[in-house]
mmCIF file of C-alpha atoms in Angstrom:
data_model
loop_
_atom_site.group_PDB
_atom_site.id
_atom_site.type_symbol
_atom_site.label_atom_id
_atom_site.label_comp_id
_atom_site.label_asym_id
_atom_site.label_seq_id
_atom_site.Cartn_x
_atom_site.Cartn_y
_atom_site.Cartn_z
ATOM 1 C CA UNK F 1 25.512 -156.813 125.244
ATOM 2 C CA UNK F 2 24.805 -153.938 127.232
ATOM 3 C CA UNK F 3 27.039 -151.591 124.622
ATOM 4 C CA UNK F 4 25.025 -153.284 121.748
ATOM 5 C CA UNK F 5 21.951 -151.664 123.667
ATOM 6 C CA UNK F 6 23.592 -148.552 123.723
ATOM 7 C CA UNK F 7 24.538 -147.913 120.120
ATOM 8 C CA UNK F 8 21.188 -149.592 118.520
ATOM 9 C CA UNK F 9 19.509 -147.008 120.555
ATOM 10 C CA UNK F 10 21.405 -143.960 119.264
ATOM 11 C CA UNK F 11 20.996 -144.818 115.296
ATOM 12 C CA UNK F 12 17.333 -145.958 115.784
ATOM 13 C CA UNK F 13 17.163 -142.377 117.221
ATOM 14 C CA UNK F 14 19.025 -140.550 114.822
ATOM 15 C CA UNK F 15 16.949 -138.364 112.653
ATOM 16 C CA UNK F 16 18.585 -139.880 109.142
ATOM 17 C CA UNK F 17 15.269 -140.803 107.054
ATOM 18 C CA UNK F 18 17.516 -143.614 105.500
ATOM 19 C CA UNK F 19 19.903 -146.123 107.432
ATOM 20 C CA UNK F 20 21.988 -148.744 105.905
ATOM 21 C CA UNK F 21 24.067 -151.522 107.481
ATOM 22 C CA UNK F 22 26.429 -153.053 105.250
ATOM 23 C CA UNK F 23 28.533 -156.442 107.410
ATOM 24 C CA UNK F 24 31.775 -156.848 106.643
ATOM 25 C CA UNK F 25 34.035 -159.483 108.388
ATOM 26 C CA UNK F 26 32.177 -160.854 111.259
ATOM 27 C CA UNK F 27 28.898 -159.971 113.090
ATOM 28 C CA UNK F 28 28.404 -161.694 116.518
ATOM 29 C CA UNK F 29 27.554 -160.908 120.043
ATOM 30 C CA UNK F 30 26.969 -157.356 120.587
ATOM 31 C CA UNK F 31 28.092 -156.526 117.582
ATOM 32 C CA UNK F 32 24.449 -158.125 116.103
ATOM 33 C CA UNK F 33 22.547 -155.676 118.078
ATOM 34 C CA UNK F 34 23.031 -152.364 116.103
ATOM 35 C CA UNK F 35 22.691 -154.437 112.573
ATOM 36 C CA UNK F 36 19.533 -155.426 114.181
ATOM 37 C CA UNK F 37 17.257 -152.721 113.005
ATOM 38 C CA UNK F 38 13.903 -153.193 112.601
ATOM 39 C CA UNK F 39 12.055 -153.583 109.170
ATOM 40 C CA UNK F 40 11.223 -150.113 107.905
ATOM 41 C CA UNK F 41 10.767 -148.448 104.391
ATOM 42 C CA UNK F 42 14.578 -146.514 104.572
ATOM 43 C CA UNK F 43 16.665 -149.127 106.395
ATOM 44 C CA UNK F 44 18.064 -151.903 104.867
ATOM 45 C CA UNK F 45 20.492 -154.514 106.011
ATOM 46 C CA UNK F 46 23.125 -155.998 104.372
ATOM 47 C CA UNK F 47 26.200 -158.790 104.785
ATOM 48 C CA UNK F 48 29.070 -159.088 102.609
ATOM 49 C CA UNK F 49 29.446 -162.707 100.866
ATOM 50 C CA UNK F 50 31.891 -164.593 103.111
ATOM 51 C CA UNK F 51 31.279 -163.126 106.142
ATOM 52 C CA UNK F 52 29.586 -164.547 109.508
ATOM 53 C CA UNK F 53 26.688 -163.854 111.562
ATOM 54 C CA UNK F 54 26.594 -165.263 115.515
ATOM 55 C CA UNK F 55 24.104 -164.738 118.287
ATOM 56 C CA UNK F 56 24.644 -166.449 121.804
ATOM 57 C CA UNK F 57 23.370 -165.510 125.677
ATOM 58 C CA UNK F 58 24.606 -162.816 127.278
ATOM 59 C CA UNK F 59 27.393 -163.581 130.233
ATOM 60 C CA UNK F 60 29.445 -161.310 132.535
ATOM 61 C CA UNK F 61 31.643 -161.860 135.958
ATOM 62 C CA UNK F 62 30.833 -161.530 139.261
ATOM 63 C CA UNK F 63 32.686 -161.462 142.495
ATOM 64 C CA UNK F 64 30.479 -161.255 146.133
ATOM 65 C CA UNK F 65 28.307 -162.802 148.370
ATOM 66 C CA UNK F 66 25.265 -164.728 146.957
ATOM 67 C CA UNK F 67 23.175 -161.760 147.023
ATOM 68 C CA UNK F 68 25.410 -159.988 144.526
ATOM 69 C CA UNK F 69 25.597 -163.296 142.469
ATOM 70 C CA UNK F 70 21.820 -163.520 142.390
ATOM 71 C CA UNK F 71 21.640 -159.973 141.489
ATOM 72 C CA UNK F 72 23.884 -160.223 138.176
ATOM 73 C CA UNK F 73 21.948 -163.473 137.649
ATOM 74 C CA UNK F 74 18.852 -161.604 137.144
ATOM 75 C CA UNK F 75 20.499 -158.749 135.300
ATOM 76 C CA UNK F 76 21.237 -161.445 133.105
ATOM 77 C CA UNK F 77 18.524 -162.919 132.415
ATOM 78 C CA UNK F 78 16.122 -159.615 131.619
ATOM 79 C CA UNK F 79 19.400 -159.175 129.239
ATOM 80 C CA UNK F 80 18.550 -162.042 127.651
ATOM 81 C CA UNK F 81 15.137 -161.336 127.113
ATOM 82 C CA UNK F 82 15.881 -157.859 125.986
ATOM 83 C CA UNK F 83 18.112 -159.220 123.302
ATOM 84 C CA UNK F 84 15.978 -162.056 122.225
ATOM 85 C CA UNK F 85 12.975 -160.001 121.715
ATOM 86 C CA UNK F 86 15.094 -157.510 119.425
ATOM 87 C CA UNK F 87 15.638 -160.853 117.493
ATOM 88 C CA UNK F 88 12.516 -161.625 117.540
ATOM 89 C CA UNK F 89 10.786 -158.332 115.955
ATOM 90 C CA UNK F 90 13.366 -158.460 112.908
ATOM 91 C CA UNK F 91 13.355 -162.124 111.986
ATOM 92 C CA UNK F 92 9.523 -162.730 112.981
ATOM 93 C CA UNK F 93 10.511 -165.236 115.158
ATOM 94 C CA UNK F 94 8.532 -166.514 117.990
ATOM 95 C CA UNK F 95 11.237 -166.123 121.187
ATOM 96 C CA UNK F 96 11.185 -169.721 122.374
ATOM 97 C CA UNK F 97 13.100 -170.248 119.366
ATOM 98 C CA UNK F 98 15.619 -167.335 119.376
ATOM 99 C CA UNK F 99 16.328 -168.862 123.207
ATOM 100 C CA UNK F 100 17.084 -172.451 121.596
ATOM 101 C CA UNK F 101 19.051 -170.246 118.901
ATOM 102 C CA UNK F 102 20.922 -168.161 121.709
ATOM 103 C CA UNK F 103 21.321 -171.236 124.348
ATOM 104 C CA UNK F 104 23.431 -173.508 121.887
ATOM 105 C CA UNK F 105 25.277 -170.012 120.300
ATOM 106 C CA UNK F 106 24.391 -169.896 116.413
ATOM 107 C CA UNK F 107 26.608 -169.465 113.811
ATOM 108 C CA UNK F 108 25.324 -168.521 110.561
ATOM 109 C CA UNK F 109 26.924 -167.539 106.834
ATOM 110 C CA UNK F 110 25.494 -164.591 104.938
ATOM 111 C CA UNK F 111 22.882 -166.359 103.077
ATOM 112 C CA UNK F 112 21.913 -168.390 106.775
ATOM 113 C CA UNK F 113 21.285 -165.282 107.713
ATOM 114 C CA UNK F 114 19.513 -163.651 104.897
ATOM 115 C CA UNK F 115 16.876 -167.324 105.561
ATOM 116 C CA UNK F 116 16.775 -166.514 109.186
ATOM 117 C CA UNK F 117 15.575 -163.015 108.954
ATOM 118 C CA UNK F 118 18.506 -161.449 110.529
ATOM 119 C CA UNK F 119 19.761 -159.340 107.213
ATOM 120 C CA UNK F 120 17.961 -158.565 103.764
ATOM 121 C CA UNK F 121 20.401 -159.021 101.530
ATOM 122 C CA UNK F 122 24.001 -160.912 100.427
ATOM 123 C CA UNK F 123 26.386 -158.184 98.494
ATOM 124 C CA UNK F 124 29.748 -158.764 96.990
ATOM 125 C CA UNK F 125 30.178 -154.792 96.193
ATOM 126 C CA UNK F 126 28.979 -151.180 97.083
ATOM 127 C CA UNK F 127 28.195 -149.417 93.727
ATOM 128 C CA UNK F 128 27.516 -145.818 95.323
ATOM 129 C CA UNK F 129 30.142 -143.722 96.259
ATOM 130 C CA UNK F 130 29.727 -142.269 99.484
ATOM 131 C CA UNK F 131 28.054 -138.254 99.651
ATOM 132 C CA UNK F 132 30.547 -135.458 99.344
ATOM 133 C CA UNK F 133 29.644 -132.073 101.411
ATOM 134 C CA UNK F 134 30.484 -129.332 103.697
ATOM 135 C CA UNK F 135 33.370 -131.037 105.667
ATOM 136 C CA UNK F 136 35.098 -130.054 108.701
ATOM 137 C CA UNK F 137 37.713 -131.808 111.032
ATOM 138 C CA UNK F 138 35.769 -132.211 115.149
ATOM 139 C CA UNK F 139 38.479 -129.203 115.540
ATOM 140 C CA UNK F 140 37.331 -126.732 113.485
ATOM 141 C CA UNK F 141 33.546 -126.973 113.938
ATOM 142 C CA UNK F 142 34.568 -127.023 117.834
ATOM 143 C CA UNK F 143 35.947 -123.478 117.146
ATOM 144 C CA UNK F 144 32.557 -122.204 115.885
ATOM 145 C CA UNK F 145 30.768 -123.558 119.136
ATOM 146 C CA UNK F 146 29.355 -126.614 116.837
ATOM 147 C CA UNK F 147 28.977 -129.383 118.670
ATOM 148 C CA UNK F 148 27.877 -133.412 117.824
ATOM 149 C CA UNK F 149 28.393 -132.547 113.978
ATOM 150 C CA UNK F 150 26.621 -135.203 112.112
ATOM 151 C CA UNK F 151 29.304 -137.802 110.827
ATOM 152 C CA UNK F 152 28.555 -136.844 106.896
ATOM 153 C CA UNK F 153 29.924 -133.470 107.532
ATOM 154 C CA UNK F 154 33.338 -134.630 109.787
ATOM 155 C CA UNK F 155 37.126 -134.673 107.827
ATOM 156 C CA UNK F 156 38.776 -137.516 109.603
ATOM 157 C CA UNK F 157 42.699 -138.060 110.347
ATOM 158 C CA UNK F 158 42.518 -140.508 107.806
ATOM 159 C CA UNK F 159 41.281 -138.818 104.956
ATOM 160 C CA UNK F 160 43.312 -135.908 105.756
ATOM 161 C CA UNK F 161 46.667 -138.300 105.204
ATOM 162 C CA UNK F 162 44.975 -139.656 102.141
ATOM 163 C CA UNK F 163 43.881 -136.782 100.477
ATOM 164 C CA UNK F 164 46.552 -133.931 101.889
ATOM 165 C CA UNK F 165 45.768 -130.872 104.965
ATOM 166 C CA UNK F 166 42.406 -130.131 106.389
ATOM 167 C CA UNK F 167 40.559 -127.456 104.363
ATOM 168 C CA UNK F 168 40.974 -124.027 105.151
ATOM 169 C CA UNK F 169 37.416 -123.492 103.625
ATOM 170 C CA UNK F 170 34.272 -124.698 103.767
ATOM 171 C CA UNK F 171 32.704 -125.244 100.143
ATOM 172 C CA UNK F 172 29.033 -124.675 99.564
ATOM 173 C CA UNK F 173 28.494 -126.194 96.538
ATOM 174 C CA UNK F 174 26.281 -129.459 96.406
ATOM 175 C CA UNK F 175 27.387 -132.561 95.241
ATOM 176 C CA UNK F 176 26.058 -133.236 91.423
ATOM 177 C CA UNK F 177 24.011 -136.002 91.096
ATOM 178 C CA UNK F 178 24.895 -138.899 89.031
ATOM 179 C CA UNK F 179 22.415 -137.941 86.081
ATOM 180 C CA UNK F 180 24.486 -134.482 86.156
ATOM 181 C CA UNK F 181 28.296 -135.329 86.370
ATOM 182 C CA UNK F 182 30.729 -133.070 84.306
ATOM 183 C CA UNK F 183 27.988 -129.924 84.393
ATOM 184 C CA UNK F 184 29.043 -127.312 86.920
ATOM 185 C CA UNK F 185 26.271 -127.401 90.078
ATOM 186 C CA UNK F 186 23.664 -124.740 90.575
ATOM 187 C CA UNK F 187 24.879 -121.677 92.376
ATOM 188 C CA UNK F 188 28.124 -119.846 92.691
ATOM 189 C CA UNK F 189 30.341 -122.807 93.716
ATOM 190 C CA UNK F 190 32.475 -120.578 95.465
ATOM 191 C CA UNK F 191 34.255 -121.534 98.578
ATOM 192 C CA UNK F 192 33.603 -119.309 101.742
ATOM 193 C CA UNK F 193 36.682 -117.329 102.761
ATOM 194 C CA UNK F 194 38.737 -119.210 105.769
ATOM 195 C CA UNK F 195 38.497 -116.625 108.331
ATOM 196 C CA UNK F 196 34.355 -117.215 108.633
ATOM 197 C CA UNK F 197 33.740 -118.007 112.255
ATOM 198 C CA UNK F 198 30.401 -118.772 114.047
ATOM 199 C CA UNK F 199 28.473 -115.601 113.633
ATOM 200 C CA UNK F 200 29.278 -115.333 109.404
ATOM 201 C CA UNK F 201 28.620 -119.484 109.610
ATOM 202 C CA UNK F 202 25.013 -118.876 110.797
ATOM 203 C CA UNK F 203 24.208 -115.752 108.324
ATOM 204 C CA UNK F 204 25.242 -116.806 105.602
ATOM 205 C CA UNK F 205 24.206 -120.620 105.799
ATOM 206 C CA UNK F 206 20.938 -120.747 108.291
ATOM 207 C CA UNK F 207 19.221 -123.830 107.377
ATOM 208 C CA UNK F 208 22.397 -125.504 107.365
ATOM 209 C CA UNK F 209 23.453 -124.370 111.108
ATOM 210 C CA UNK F 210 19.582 -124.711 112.281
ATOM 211 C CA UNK F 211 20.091 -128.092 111.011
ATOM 212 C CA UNK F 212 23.465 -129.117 112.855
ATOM 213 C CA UNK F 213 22.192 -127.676 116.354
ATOM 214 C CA UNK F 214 19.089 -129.832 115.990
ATOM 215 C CA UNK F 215 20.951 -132.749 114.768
ATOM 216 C CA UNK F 216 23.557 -131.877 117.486
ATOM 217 C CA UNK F 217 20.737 -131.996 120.275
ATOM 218 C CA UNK F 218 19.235 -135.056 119.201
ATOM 219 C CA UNK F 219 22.390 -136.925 119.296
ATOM 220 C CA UNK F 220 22.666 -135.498 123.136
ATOM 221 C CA UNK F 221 19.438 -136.804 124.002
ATOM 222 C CA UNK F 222 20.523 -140.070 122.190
ATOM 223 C CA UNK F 223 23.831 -140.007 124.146
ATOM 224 C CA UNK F 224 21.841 -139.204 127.962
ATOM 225 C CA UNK F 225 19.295 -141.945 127.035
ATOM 226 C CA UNK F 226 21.878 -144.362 125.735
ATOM 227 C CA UNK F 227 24.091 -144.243 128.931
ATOM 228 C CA UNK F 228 20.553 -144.287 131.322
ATOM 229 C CA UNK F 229 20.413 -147.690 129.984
ATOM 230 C CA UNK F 230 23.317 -148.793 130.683
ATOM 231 C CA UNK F 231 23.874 -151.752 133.666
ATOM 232 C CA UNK F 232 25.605 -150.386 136.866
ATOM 233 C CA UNK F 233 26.952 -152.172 139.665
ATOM 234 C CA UNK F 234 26.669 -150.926 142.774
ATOM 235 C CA UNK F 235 29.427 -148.172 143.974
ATOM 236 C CA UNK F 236 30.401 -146.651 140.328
ATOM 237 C CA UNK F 237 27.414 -144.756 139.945
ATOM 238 C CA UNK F 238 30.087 -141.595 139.636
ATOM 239 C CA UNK F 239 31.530 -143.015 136.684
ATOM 240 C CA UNK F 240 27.925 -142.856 134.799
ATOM 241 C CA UNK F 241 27.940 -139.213 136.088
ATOM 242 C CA UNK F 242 31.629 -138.785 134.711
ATOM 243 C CA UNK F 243 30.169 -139.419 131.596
ATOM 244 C CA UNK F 244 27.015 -137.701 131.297
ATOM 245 C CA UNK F 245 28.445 -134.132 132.979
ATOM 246 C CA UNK F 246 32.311 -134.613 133.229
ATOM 247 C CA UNK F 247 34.698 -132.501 131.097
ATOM 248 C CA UNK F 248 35.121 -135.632 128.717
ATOM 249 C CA UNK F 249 31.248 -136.446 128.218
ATOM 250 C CA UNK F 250 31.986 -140.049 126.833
ATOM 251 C CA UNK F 251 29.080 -142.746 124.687
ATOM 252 C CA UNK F 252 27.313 -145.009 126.459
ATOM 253 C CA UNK F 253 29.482 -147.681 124.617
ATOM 254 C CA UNK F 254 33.014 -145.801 126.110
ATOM 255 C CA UNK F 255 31.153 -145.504 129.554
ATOM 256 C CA UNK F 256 30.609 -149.796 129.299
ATOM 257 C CA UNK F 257 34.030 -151.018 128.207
ATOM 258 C CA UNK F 258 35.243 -148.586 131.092
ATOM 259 C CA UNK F 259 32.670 -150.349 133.543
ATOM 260 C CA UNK F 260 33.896 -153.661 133.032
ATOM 261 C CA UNK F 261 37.618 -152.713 133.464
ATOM 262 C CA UNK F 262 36.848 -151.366 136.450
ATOM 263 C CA UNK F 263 34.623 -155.273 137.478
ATOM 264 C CA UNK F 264 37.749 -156.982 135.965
ATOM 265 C CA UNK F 265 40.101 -155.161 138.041
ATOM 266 C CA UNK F 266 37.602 -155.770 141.306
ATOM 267 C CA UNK F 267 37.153 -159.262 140.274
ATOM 268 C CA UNK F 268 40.705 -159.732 139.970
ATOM 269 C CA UNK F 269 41.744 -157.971 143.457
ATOM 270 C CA UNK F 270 39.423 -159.860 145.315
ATOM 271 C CA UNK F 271 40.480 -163.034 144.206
ATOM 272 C CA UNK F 272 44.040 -162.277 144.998
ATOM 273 C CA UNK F 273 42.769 -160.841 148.375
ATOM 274 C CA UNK F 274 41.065 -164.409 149.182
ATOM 275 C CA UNK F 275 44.138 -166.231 147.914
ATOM 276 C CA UNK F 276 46.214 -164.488 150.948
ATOM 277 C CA UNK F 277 43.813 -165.298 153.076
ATOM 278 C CA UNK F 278 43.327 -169.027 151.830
ATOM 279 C CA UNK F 279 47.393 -169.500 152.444
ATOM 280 C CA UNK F 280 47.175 -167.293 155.637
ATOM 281 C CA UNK F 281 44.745 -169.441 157.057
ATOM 282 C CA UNK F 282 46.105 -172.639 156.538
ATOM 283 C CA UNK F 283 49.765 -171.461 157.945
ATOM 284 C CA UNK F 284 48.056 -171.029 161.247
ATOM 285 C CA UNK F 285 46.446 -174.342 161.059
ATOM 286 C CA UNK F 286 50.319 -176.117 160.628
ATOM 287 C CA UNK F 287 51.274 -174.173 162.838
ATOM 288 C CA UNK F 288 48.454 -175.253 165.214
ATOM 289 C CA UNK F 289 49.053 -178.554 164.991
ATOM 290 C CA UNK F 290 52.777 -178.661 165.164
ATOM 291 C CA UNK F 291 52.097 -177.226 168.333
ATOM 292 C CA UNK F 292 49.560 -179.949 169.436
ATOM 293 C CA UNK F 293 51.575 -183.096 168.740
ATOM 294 C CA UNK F 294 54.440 -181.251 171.036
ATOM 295 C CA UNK F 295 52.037 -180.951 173.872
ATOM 296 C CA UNK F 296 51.093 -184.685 173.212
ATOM 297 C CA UNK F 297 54.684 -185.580 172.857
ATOM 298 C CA UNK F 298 55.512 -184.336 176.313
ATOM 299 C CA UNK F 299 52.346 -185.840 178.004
ATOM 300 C CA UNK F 300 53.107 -188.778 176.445
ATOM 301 C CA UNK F 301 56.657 -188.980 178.527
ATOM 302 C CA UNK F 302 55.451 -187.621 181.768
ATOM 303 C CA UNK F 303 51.985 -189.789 181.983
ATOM 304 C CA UNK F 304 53.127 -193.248 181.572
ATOM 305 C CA UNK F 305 55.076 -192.534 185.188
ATOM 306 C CA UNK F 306 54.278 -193.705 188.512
ATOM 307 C CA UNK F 307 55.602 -190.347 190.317
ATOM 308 C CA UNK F 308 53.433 -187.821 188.577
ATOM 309 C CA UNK F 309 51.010 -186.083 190.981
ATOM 310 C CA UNK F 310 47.394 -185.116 190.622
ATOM 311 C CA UNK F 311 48.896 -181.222 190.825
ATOM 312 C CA UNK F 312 51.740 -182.217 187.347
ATOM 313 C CA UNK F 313 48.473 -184.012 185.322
ATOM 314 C CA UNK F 314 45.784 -181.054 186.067
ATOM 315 C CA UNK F 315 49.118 -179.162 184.977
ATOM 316 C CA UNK F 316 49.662 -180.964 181.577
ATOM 317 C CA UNK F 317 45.554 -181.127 180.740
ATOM 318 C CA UNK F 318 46.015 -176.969 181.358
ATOM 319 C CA UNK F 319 48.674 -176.868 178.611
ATOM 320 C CA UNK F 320 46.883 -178.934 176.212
ATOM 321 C CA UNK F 321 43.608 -177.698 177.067
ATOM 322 C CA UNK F 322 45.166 -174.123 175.761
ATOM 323 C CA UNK F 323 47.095 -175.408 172.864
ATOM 324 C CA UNK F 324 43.340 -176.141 171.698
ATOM 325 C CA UNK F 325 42.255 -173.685 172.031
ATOM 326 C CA UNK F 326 44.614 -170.854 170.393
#
């Protein structure tokens, strides 16, 4: 849930005066949290017909002593409230009834949903074609010092196998509007020569560059604030600083599944670790005993005797008396 936090937070902070979530597939757990935006003019909330929308209570693993158990248990159950009050504000809700929803895990289909007040809208198809731009791969606006490039403006590995290379250019020209296709846009429509690094970027296209380093700053501040809320255990804070300052700065999402690899892994070494032990323990205790009922055997045989003297039975209760007590 904690990663659902995390990625809600950076699109309700993105600067974008319009947000859309379209749900393909299935939406549940986490996954509900960043499709639950709350109702704004500009954001809108959609499900494909078919698909499935699911909301439960939180859970995680913990390995420890009862004070670490008690500590997760309450890191749980502000969770919960966190989550069920994000429920709450979109659907209109009162919360003792997105618990009752959460406690018994909730199914719903895309209409279901659509009557709860979890989405606005059932769609069977996306009529608008996505914006074309000024597209770069992460690669090349990394060469010009441009950093956190707003997603609208990235080339992707997959389009590039799609649609052929990466550009060597960056085109200026708008996209026409619907109202205008076939007419040639306004201005040259010339592409910018390939050899324009940072310097010619920022001359020539100002706004444009002003724009991505705000943008680009924004998303940082998303990203710091993002991973502050994040849940750590005790012992990896240097894993939250890893992400933050390291030389792979990583999303607060990244920094979480990492997180609970590293509680799996801890979870799963301790309870191998207790499993020696367990075995350990219990070889001693044979052992123990195998050792007892040979003392007792050989008391048994000298006691019954009339010949034994006080010196051979303060002798045997000795022996015993240690066998006890190893």
């Amino acid at each position: 849930m904690s990663e659902g936090k995390a990625i809600r937070s950076e699109i309700m902070l993105h600067k974008a005066k319009e947000k859309h979530v379209i749900i393909t597939g299935i939406c549940a757990s986490a996954g509900t949290l960043p499709a639950c935006m709350p109702r704004k003019d500009g954001i809108t909330v959609s499900m494909v017909d078919g698909t499935t929308y699911m909301i439960h209570n939180p859970s995680n693993v913990c390995w420890g002593t009862a004070a670490d158990m008690e500590q997760m248990a309450e890191g749980l159950h502000k969770l919960e409230a966190d989550v069920a009050e994000i429920y709450a504000k979109r659907t209109g809700k009162d919360a003792h009834e997105i618990r009752s929803m959460m406690d018994k895990t909730t199914e719903m289909s895309a209409q279901e949903a659509v009557d709860a007040g979890f989405v606005d809208d059932v769609i069977d198809s996306l009529d608008d074609e996505p914006d074309a731009g000024m597209c770069l791969t992460n690669a090349q606006w990394a060469k010009m010092g441009l950093m956190h490039v707003p997603e609208k403006y990235i080339l992707h590995e997959q389009t590039m196998q799609a649609g052929g290379k990466a550009p060597d250019t960056v085109s200026n020209a708008a996209p026409a509007a619907t109202e205008n296709k076939g007419k040639k846009p306004q201005g040259t429509g010339e592409r910018m020569k390939a050899s324009m690094d940072k310097q010619q970027l920022m001359q020539e296209q100002p706004e444009l560059c002003q724009s991505l380093m705000d943008e680009g700053a924004a998303n940082e501040r998303a990203r710091m604030k993002a991973i502050d809320e994040v849940f750590v255990a005790p012992g990896q804070e240097q894993m939250v600083t890893e992400a933050k300052y390291g030389d792979k700065p990583t999303t607060a999402a990244e920094l979480c599944m990492r997180l609970n690899a590293v509680q799996k892994q801890a979870a799963m070494d301790a309870a191998t670790s207790q499993q020696t032990k367990g075995k350990a323990y219990l070889d001693n205790r044979v052992a123990d005993t195998q050792q007892m009922q040979s003392v007792e055997a050989d008391m048994q045989t000298a006691l019954p005797g009339t010949d034994n003297t006080e010196a051979e039975r303060d002798k045997q209760a000795k022996m015993l008396a240690d066998a006890v007590n190893q």
